[in-house]
Amino acid sequence: MKTTACTLLLAMLTALPAQEPPGQPRKAWSSIVLHEDDKPAFPPPPQGWDTHRETIPHGTLAMIEYDSKTVGARRRMNVYTPPGYSPGTKLPVLYLLHGIGGDETEWERFANPALLLDNLIADGKASPMIVVMPNGRAQKDDRPTGDVFKHAPAFAVFEKDLLQDVIPTIEARYAVLADRDHRALAGLSMGGGQSLNFGLGHPELFAWVGGFSSAPNTRKSVELLPDAAAARHLKLLWLSCGSRDGLIHISQDVHAWLKEKGVPHVWHVTDHKHDASEWKQALYYFLQQLRFPS
Ligand code: FER
């Protein structure tokens, strides 16, 4: 994690305008009321979880470009391929989405998924997988400049870019198991909202869905999951949030809805704010829950 990037995001989020960006399905920051079951589902990560190990095999991180018909522009995404990746062996894919102030480099800067996954794979705690980190701001200028909250509509447009441009590009260029059981979608904050919206909206495409500290772009629960029975076919539905995050009411509300409907899910609340340390440990445990069928 680069402290500067994190500090910047935190400063930006603390300096939020009083009024909420228009057109979001949920209200933004609110006072925090914790409930009985707002508890960690996993312990703090073990020693060495985020230490680079010289002696183990390492995957490769590559920034690639693709033509987005949706945006009408050439766009970038960061792609991790695990150690020993070869075009002859098809792998599952995790699509991992960033927050409102981020871009295709944010996960790498905040949580170093390549390092976490190299370690987890070496220890037999996660399956080899490809991780795709695209830019979720689907507009011609997709840099997080100016008032980043003004770009919120482009995060909704990204659904089309993801389904029609990003996924087909990955499936054409990499050796990929291209079915729902081997396709996961997760993200932090705006990316968490996108993952819940797009993932639960397309159960035929994604069997593994995770929202980390999901933002006000998360659809209202009744719209997110009108058919609770359909969600039972998910292999994983993950919700996590920091107990000191002013957006926790959003995750709490989705969790309460899932509980009421009897939809199995992971609920992981730890002692963090809306910050990179929350997302890094959430990713660490989320990756271990992706037990793709062989
Ligand atoms: C908002 C508050 C927070 C909002 C988005 C966020 C679009 C997202 C935060 C993040 O991605 O870290 O009102 O509206």
Short mmCIF file of C-alpha atoms and ligand atoms in Angstrom, two decimals:
data_model
loop_
_atom_site.label_atom_id
_atom_site.label_comp_id
_atom_site.label_asym_id
_atom_site.label_seq_id
_atom_site.Cartn_x
_atom_site.Cartn_y
_atom_site.Cartn_z
CA MET A 1 0.00 0.00 0.00
CA LYS A 2 1.30 3.43 -0.90
CA THR A 3 0.57 5.62 2.09
CA THR A 4 0.20 8.69 -0.08
CA ALA A 5 -2.58 7.21 -2.23
CA CYS A 6 -4.42 5.98 0.83
CA THR A 7 -4.05 9.26 2.66
CA LEU A 8 -5.31 11.04 -0.42
CA LEU A 9 -8.44 8.89 -0.63
CA LEU A 10 -9.10 9.27 3.07
CA ALA A 11 -8.67 13.04 2.86
CA MET A 12 -11.02 13.10 -0.11
CA LEU A 13 -13.64 11.02 1.64
CA THR A 14 -13.43 13.05 4.83
CA ALA A 15 -13.82 16.23 2.83
CA LEU A 16 -17.05 15.02 1.26
CA PRO A 17 -19.57 17.62 0.28
CA ALA A 18 -22.60 17.72 2.59
CA GLN A 19 -24.95 16.98 -0.27
CA GLU A 20 -24.98 13.52 -1.81
CA PRO A 21 -24.26 12.93 -5.48
CA PRO A 22 -27.61 12.68 -7.29
CA GLY A 23 -29.03 9.46 -8.67
CA GLN A 24 -27.51 7.02 -6.16
CA PRO A 25 -29.95 4.38 -4.86
CA ARG A 26 -28.69 4.65 -1.28
CA LYS A 27 -27.90 7.53 1.03
CA ALA A 28 -24.25 8.14 1.78
CA TRP A 29 -22.44 8.51 5.07
CA SER A 30 -24.49 8.14 8.20
CA SER A 31 -23.95 7.60 11.90
CA ILE A 32 -22.76 4.13 12.79
CA VAL A 33 -25.01 1.76 14.75
CA LEU A 34 -23.47 -1.66 15.27
CA HIS A 35 -25.53 -4.83 15.69
CA GLU A 36 -24.93 -8.02 17.61
CA ASP A 37 -23.62 -9.99 14.63
CA ASP A 38 -21.39 -7.26 13.16
CA LYS A 39 -18.32 -9.35 13.93
CA PRO A 40 -15.29 -10.71 12.08
CA ALA A 41 -15.86 -14.01 10.30
CA PHE A 42 -12.09 -14.54 10.12
CA PRO A 43 -9.17 -13.81 12.46
CA PRO A 44 -6.57 -11.13 11.70
CA PRO A 45 -4.32 -12.44 8.89
CA PRO A 46 -1.39 -14.60 10.03
CA GLN A 47 2.17 -13.36 10.20
CA GLY A 48 3.86 -13.11 6.82
CA TRP A 49 0.60 -12.93 4.86
CA ASP A 50 1.74 -9.82 2.98
CA THR A 51 5.49 -10.41 2.97
CA HIS A 52 7.20 -10.93 -0.37
CA ARG A 53 8.85 -14.36 -0.43
CA GLU A 54 11.85 -14.76 -2.71
CA THR A 55 11.73 -18.56 -2.57
CA ILE A 56 8.23 -19.17 -3.96
CA PRO A 57 7.04 -18.99 -7.59
CA HIS A 58 5.60 -15.61 -8.60
CA GLY A 59 2.82 -14.67 -10.96
CA THR A 60 2.93 -11.85 -13.49
CA LEU A 61 1.15 -8.52 -13.50
CA ALA A 62 0.59 -6.93 -16.90
CA MET A 63 -1.15 -3.73 -17.91
CA ILE A 64 -3.03 -4.54 -21.11
CA GLU A 65 -5.16 -2.45 -23.46
CA TYR A 66 -8.48 -3.19 -25.11
CA ASP A 67 -10.89 -1.44 -27.44
CA SER A 68 -14.08 -0.61 -25.59
CA LYS A 69 -17.07 -0.35 -27.92
CA THR A 70 -19.10 0.82 -24.93
CA VAL A 71 -16.90 3.83 -24.24
CA GLY A 72 -15.54 4.30 -27.75
CA ALA A 73 -11.99 4.40 -26.45
CA ARG A 74 -8.93 2.30 -25.89
CA ARG A 75 -8.86 1.43 -22.20
CA ARG A 76 -6.46 -0.26 -19.78
CA MET A 77 -6.72 -3.11 -17.30
CA ASN A 78 -4.25 -4.73 -14.97
CA VAL A 79 -4.11 -8.52 -15.29
CA TYR A 80 -2.50 -10.95 -12.85
CA THR A 81 -1.65 -14.41 -14.13
CA PRO A 82 -0.51 -16.94 -11.52
CA PRO A 83 2.86 -18.74 -11.47
CA GLY A 84 3.12 -21.34 -14.21
CA TYR A 85 0.30 -19.82 -16.27
CA SER A 86 0.29 -21.33 -19.71
CA PRO A 87 -2.13 -21.02 -22.63
CA GLY A 88 -2.73 -24.78 -22.41
CA THR A 89 -4.40 -24.72 -18.99
CA LYS A 90 -7.68 -22.89 -18.55
CA LEU A 91 -8.14 -20.98 -15.30
CA PRO A 92 -10.95 -19.26 -13.37
CA VAL A 93 -11.08 -15.47 -13.33
CA LEU A 94 -11.75 -12.91 -10.63
CA TYR A 95 -12.81 -9.45 -11.86
CA LEU A 96 -11.78 -7.01 -9.12
CA LEU A 97 -13.18 -3.48 -9.10
CA HIS A 98 -11.87 -0.27 -7.50
CA GLY A 99 -13.45 2.65 -5.61
CA ILE A 100 -14.63 6.12 -6.56
CA GLY A 101 -11.17 7.69 -6.45
CA GLY A 102 -9.39 4.73 -7.99
CA ASP A 103 -8.49 3.32 -11.36
CA GLU A 104 -7.01 0.15 -12.84
CA THR A 105 -3.93 0.53 -10.59
CA GLU A 106 -5.77 1.02 -7.31
CA TRP A 107 -5.89 -2.57 -6.07
CA GLU A 108 -2.22 -3.02 -6.86
CA ARG A 109 -1.40 0.10 -4.81
CA PHE A 110 -3.79 -0.59 -1.91
CA ALA A 111 -3.50 -4.32 -1.41
CA ASN A 112 -0.99 -5.91 -3.80
CA PRO A 113 -3.25 -8.80 -4.89
CA ALA A 114 -0.35 -10.37 -6.83
CA LEU A 115 1.73 -10.72 -3.67
CA LEU A 116 -1.21 -11.98 -1.58
CA LEU A 117 -2.16 -14.53 -4.20
CA ASP A 118 1.42 -15.72 -4.83
CA ASN A 119 1.66 -16.44 -1.08
CA LEU A 120 -1.78 -18.06 -0.84
CA ILE A 121 -1.17 -20.27 -3.87
CA ALA A 122 2.27 -21.31 -2.56
CA ASP A 123 0.66 -22.32 0.75
CA GLY A 124 -2.18 -24.17 -0.97
CA LYS A 125 -4.74 -21.75 0.50
CA ALA A 126 -6.07 -20.39 -2.80
CA SER A 127 -6.55 -21.80 -6.31
CA PRO A 128 -4.50 -20.50 -9.19
CA MET A 129 -6.65 -17.87 -10.88
CA ILE A 130 -6.42 -14.88 -13.17
CA VAL A 131 -7.26 -11.55 -11.55
CA VAL A 132 -8.49 -8.75 -13.80
CA MET A 133 -8.45 -5.20 -12.47
CA PRO A 134 -10.18 -2.97 -15.01
CA ASN A 135 -11.12 0.70 -14.82
CA GLY A 136 -14.72 0.92 -13.59
CA ARG A 137 -15.26 4.52 -14.68
CA ALA A 138 -16.65 3.89 -18.14
CA GLN A 139 -16.19 7.24 -19.83
CA LYS A 140 -13.71 8.69 -22.34
CA ASP A 141 -11.66 10.46 -19.68
CA ASP A 142 -11.52 7.73 -17.08
CA ARG A 143 -8.95 9.39 -14.82
CA PRO A 144 -10.08 10.11 -11.23
CA THR A 145 -9.68 13.86 -11.56
CA GLY A 146 -11.64 16.81 -10.17
CA ASP A 147 -14.69 16.04 -8.05
CA VAL A 148 -14.57 12.25 -8.32
CA PHE A 149 -18.16 11.95 -7.07
CA LYS A 150 -19.34 13.59 -10.32
CA HIS A 151 -18.13 10.51 -12.18
CA ALA A 152 -20.57 8.20 -10.36
CA PRO A 153 -22.82 7.70 -13.45
CA ALA A 154 -19.87 6.23 -15.39
CA PHE A 155 -19.61 3.48 -12.75
CA ALA A 156 -23.10 2.34 -13.79
CA VAL A 157 -22.21 2.48 -17.50
CA PHE A 158 -19.36 0.10 -16.69
CA GLU A 159 -21.81 -2.80 -16.51
CA LYS A 160 -21.97 -2.78 -20.30
CA ASP A 161 -18.20 -2.35 -20.68
CA LEU A 162 -17.59 -5.27 -18.32
CA LEU A 163 -20.03 -7.65 -19.98
CA GLN A 164 -19.48 -6.68 -23.61
CA ASP A 165 -15.86 -5.55 -23.76
CA VAL A 166 -13.77 -6.57 -20.72
CA ILE A 167 -14.93 -10.17 -20.28
CA PRO A 168 -14.91 -11.01 -24.02
CA THR A 169 -11.39 -9.53 -24.30
CA ILE A 170 -10.10 -11.61 -21.40
CA GLU A 171 -11.78 -14.75 -22.68
CA ALA A 172 -10.32 -14.23 -26.16
CA ARG A 173 -6.76 -13.49 -25.03
CA TYR A 174 -6.27 -15.78 -22.02
CA ALA A 175 -6.83 -19.44 -21.25
CA VAL A 176 -10.03 -19.03 -19.27
CA LEU A 177 -12.74 -21.31 -17.91
CA ALA A 178 -15.56 -19.24 -19.34
CA ASP A 179 -18.56 -20.26 -17.27
CA ARG A 180 -20.32 -18.85 -14.19
CA ASP A 181 -18.82 -21.40 -11.83
CA HIS A 182 -15.34 -20.14 -12.70
CA ARG A 183 -16.11 -16.41 -12.86
CA ALA A 184 -16.01 -14.19 -9.75
CA LEU A 185 -16.79 -10.50 -9.32
CA ALA A 186 -15.80 -8.39 -6.33
CA GLY A 187 -14.84 -4.85 -5.53
CA LEU A 188 -14.32 -2.18 -2.92
CA SER A 189 -16.77 0.64 -2.20
CA MET A 190 -18.10 1.87 -5.60
CA GLY A 191 -16.63 -1.39 -6.94
CA GLY A 192 -18.47 -3.27 -4.18
CA GLY A 193 -21.75 -1.68 -5.26
CA GLN A 194 -20.97 -2.49 -8.89
CA SER A 195 -20.15 -6.11 -8.00
CA LEU A 196 -23.39 -6.61 -6.07
CA ASN A 197 -25.47 -4.85 -8.75
CA PHE A 198 -23.94 -6.57 -11.76
CA GLY A 199 -23.17 -9.89 -10.09
CA LEU A 200 -26.55 -10.47 -8.49
CA GLY A 201 -28.19 -9.04 -11.63
CA HIS A 202 -26.43 -11.69 -13.72
CA PRO A 203 -26.49 -14.98 -11.82
CA GLU A 204 -26.01 -16.73 -15.17
CA LEU A 205 -22.58 -15.08 -15.45
CA PHE A 206 -21.18 -14.96 -11.91
CA ALA A 207 -21.36 -17.63 -9.22
CA TRP A 208 -18.99 -15.81 -6.84
CA VAL A 209 -19.86 -12.26 -5.78
CA GLY A 210 -18.26 -9.99 -3.18
CA GLY A 211 -19.01 -6.47 -1.95
CA PHE A 212 -16.30 -4.88 0.24
CA SER A 213 -17.49 -1.71 2.07
CA SER A 214 -20.12 -1.21 -0.62
CA ALA A 215 -21.03 2.36 -1.57
CA PRO A 216 -24.36 4.20 -2.17
CA ASN A 217 -24.42 2.95 -5.76
CA THR A 218 -25.57 -0.43 -4.33
CA ARG A 219 -29.14 -1.05 -5.48
CA LYS A 220 -31.87 -1.15 -2.84
CA SER A 221 -32.02 -4.68 -1.42
CA VAL A 222 -35.39 -5.53 -2.96
CA GLU A 223 -34.07 -4.57 -6.41
CA LEU A 224 -30.70 -6.15 -5.80
CA LEU A 225 -32.24 -9.51 -5.04
CA PRO A 226 -35.92 -9.70 -5.98
CA ASP A 227 -35.71 -13.49 -6.25
CA ALA A 228 -34.00 -14.85 -3.16
CA ALA A 229 -34.33 -18.41 -4.48
CA ALA A 230 -32.04 -17.57 -7.41
CA ALA A 231 -29.30 -16.44 -5.02
CA ARG A 232 -29.15 -19.88 -3.47
CA HIS A 233 -27.38 -21.00 -6.62
CA LEU A 234 -24.47 -18.69 -5.88
CA LYS A 235 -21.31 -20.42 -4.75
CA LEU A 236 -20.34 -17.42 -2.65
CA LEU A 237 -21.99 -14.19 -1.63
CA TRP A 238 -19.62 -12.08 0.42
CA LEU A 239 -20.25 -8.85 2.34
CA SER A 240 -17.58 -7.17 4.43
CA CYS A 241 -17.10 -3.75 5.95
CA GLY A 242 -15.17 -1.84 8.59
CA SER A 243 -17.05 -1.25 11.84
CA ARG A 244 -15.91 2.39 11.77
CA ASP A 245 -16.98 3.04 8.17
CA GLY A 246 -19.79 5.59 7.76
CA LEU A 247 -21.05 3.53 4.82
CA ILE A 248 -21.56 0.37 6.92
CA HIS A 249 -25.33 0.95 7.00
CA ILE A 250 -25.39 -0.10 3.33
CA SER A 251 -23.72 -3.47 3.94
CA GLN A 252 -25.75 -3.95 7.13
CA ASP A 253 -28.95 -3.40 5.20
CA VAL A 254 -28.03 -5.94 2.50
CA HIS A 255 -26.91 -8.41 5.21
CA ALA A 256 -30.25 -8.00 7.07
CA TRP A 257 -32.15 -8.61 3.83
CA LEU A 258 -30.17 -11.75 3.02
CA LYS A 259 -30.68 -13.01 6.55
CA GLU A 260 -34.41 -12.39 6.36
CA LYS A 261 -34.61 -14.24 3.03
CA GLY A 262 -32.43 -17.10 4.26
CA VAL A 263 -29.72 -16.51 1.65
CA PRO A 264 -26.38 -17.97 2.79
CA HIS A 265 -23.58 -15.40 2.76
CA VAL A 266 -20.36 -14.37 4.47
CA TRP A 267 -20.66 -11.38 6.80
CA HIS A 268 -17.24 -10.12 7.87
CA VAL A 269 -17.01 -6.92 9.94
CA THR A 270 -13.62 -5.85 11.28
CA ASP A 271 -12.26 -2.92 13.22
CA HIS A 272 -11.43 -0.60 10.31
CA LYS A 273 -12.61 2.58 8.64
CA HIS A 274 -13.22 3.08 4.92
CA ASP A 275 -9.60 2.31 4.21
CA ALA A 276 -7.05 0.20 2.41
CA SER A 277 -6.24 -1.98 5.43
CA GLU A 278 -9.89 -3.08 5.50
CA TRP A 279 -9.89 -3.99 1.81
CA LYS A 280 -6.55 -5.78 1.91
CA GLN A 281 -7.57 -8.24 4.62
CA ALA A 282 -11.04 -8.62 3.04
CA LEU A 283 -9.39 -9.57 -0.25
CA TYR A 284 -7.01 -11.96 1.54
CA TYR A 285 -9.92 -13.92 2.98
CA PHE A 286 -12.19 -13.55 -0.05
CA LEU A 287 -9.52 -15.14 -2.27
CA GLN A 288 -9.46 -18.17 0.03
CA GLN A 289 -13.23 -18.60 -0.27
CA LEU A 290 -13.01 -18.94 -4.06
CA ARG A 291 -13.03 -22.72 -4.14
CA PHE A 292 -13.61 -23.19 -7.82
CA PRO A 293 -14.79 -26.62 -8.95
CA SER A 294 -12.13 -28.57 -10.83
C1 FER B 1 -21.10 8.63 -1.84
C2 FER B 1 -20.20 8.31 -0.84
C3 FER B 1 -19.14 7.44 -1.11
C4 FER B 1 -20.94 8.06 -3.11
C5 FER B 1 -19.89 7.19 -3.35
C6 FER B 1 -18.98 6.88 -2.36
C7 FER B 1 -21.59 8.06 -5.35
C8 FER B 1 -17.89 5.99 -2.71
C9 FER B 1 -16.77 5.84 -2.01
C10 FER B 1 -15.66 4.98 -2.51
O1 FER B 1 -15.75 4.39 -3.60
O2 FER B 1 -14.67 4.86 -1.78
O3 FER B 1 -22.13 9.46 -1.63
O4 FER B 1 -21.86 8.37 -4.06
#
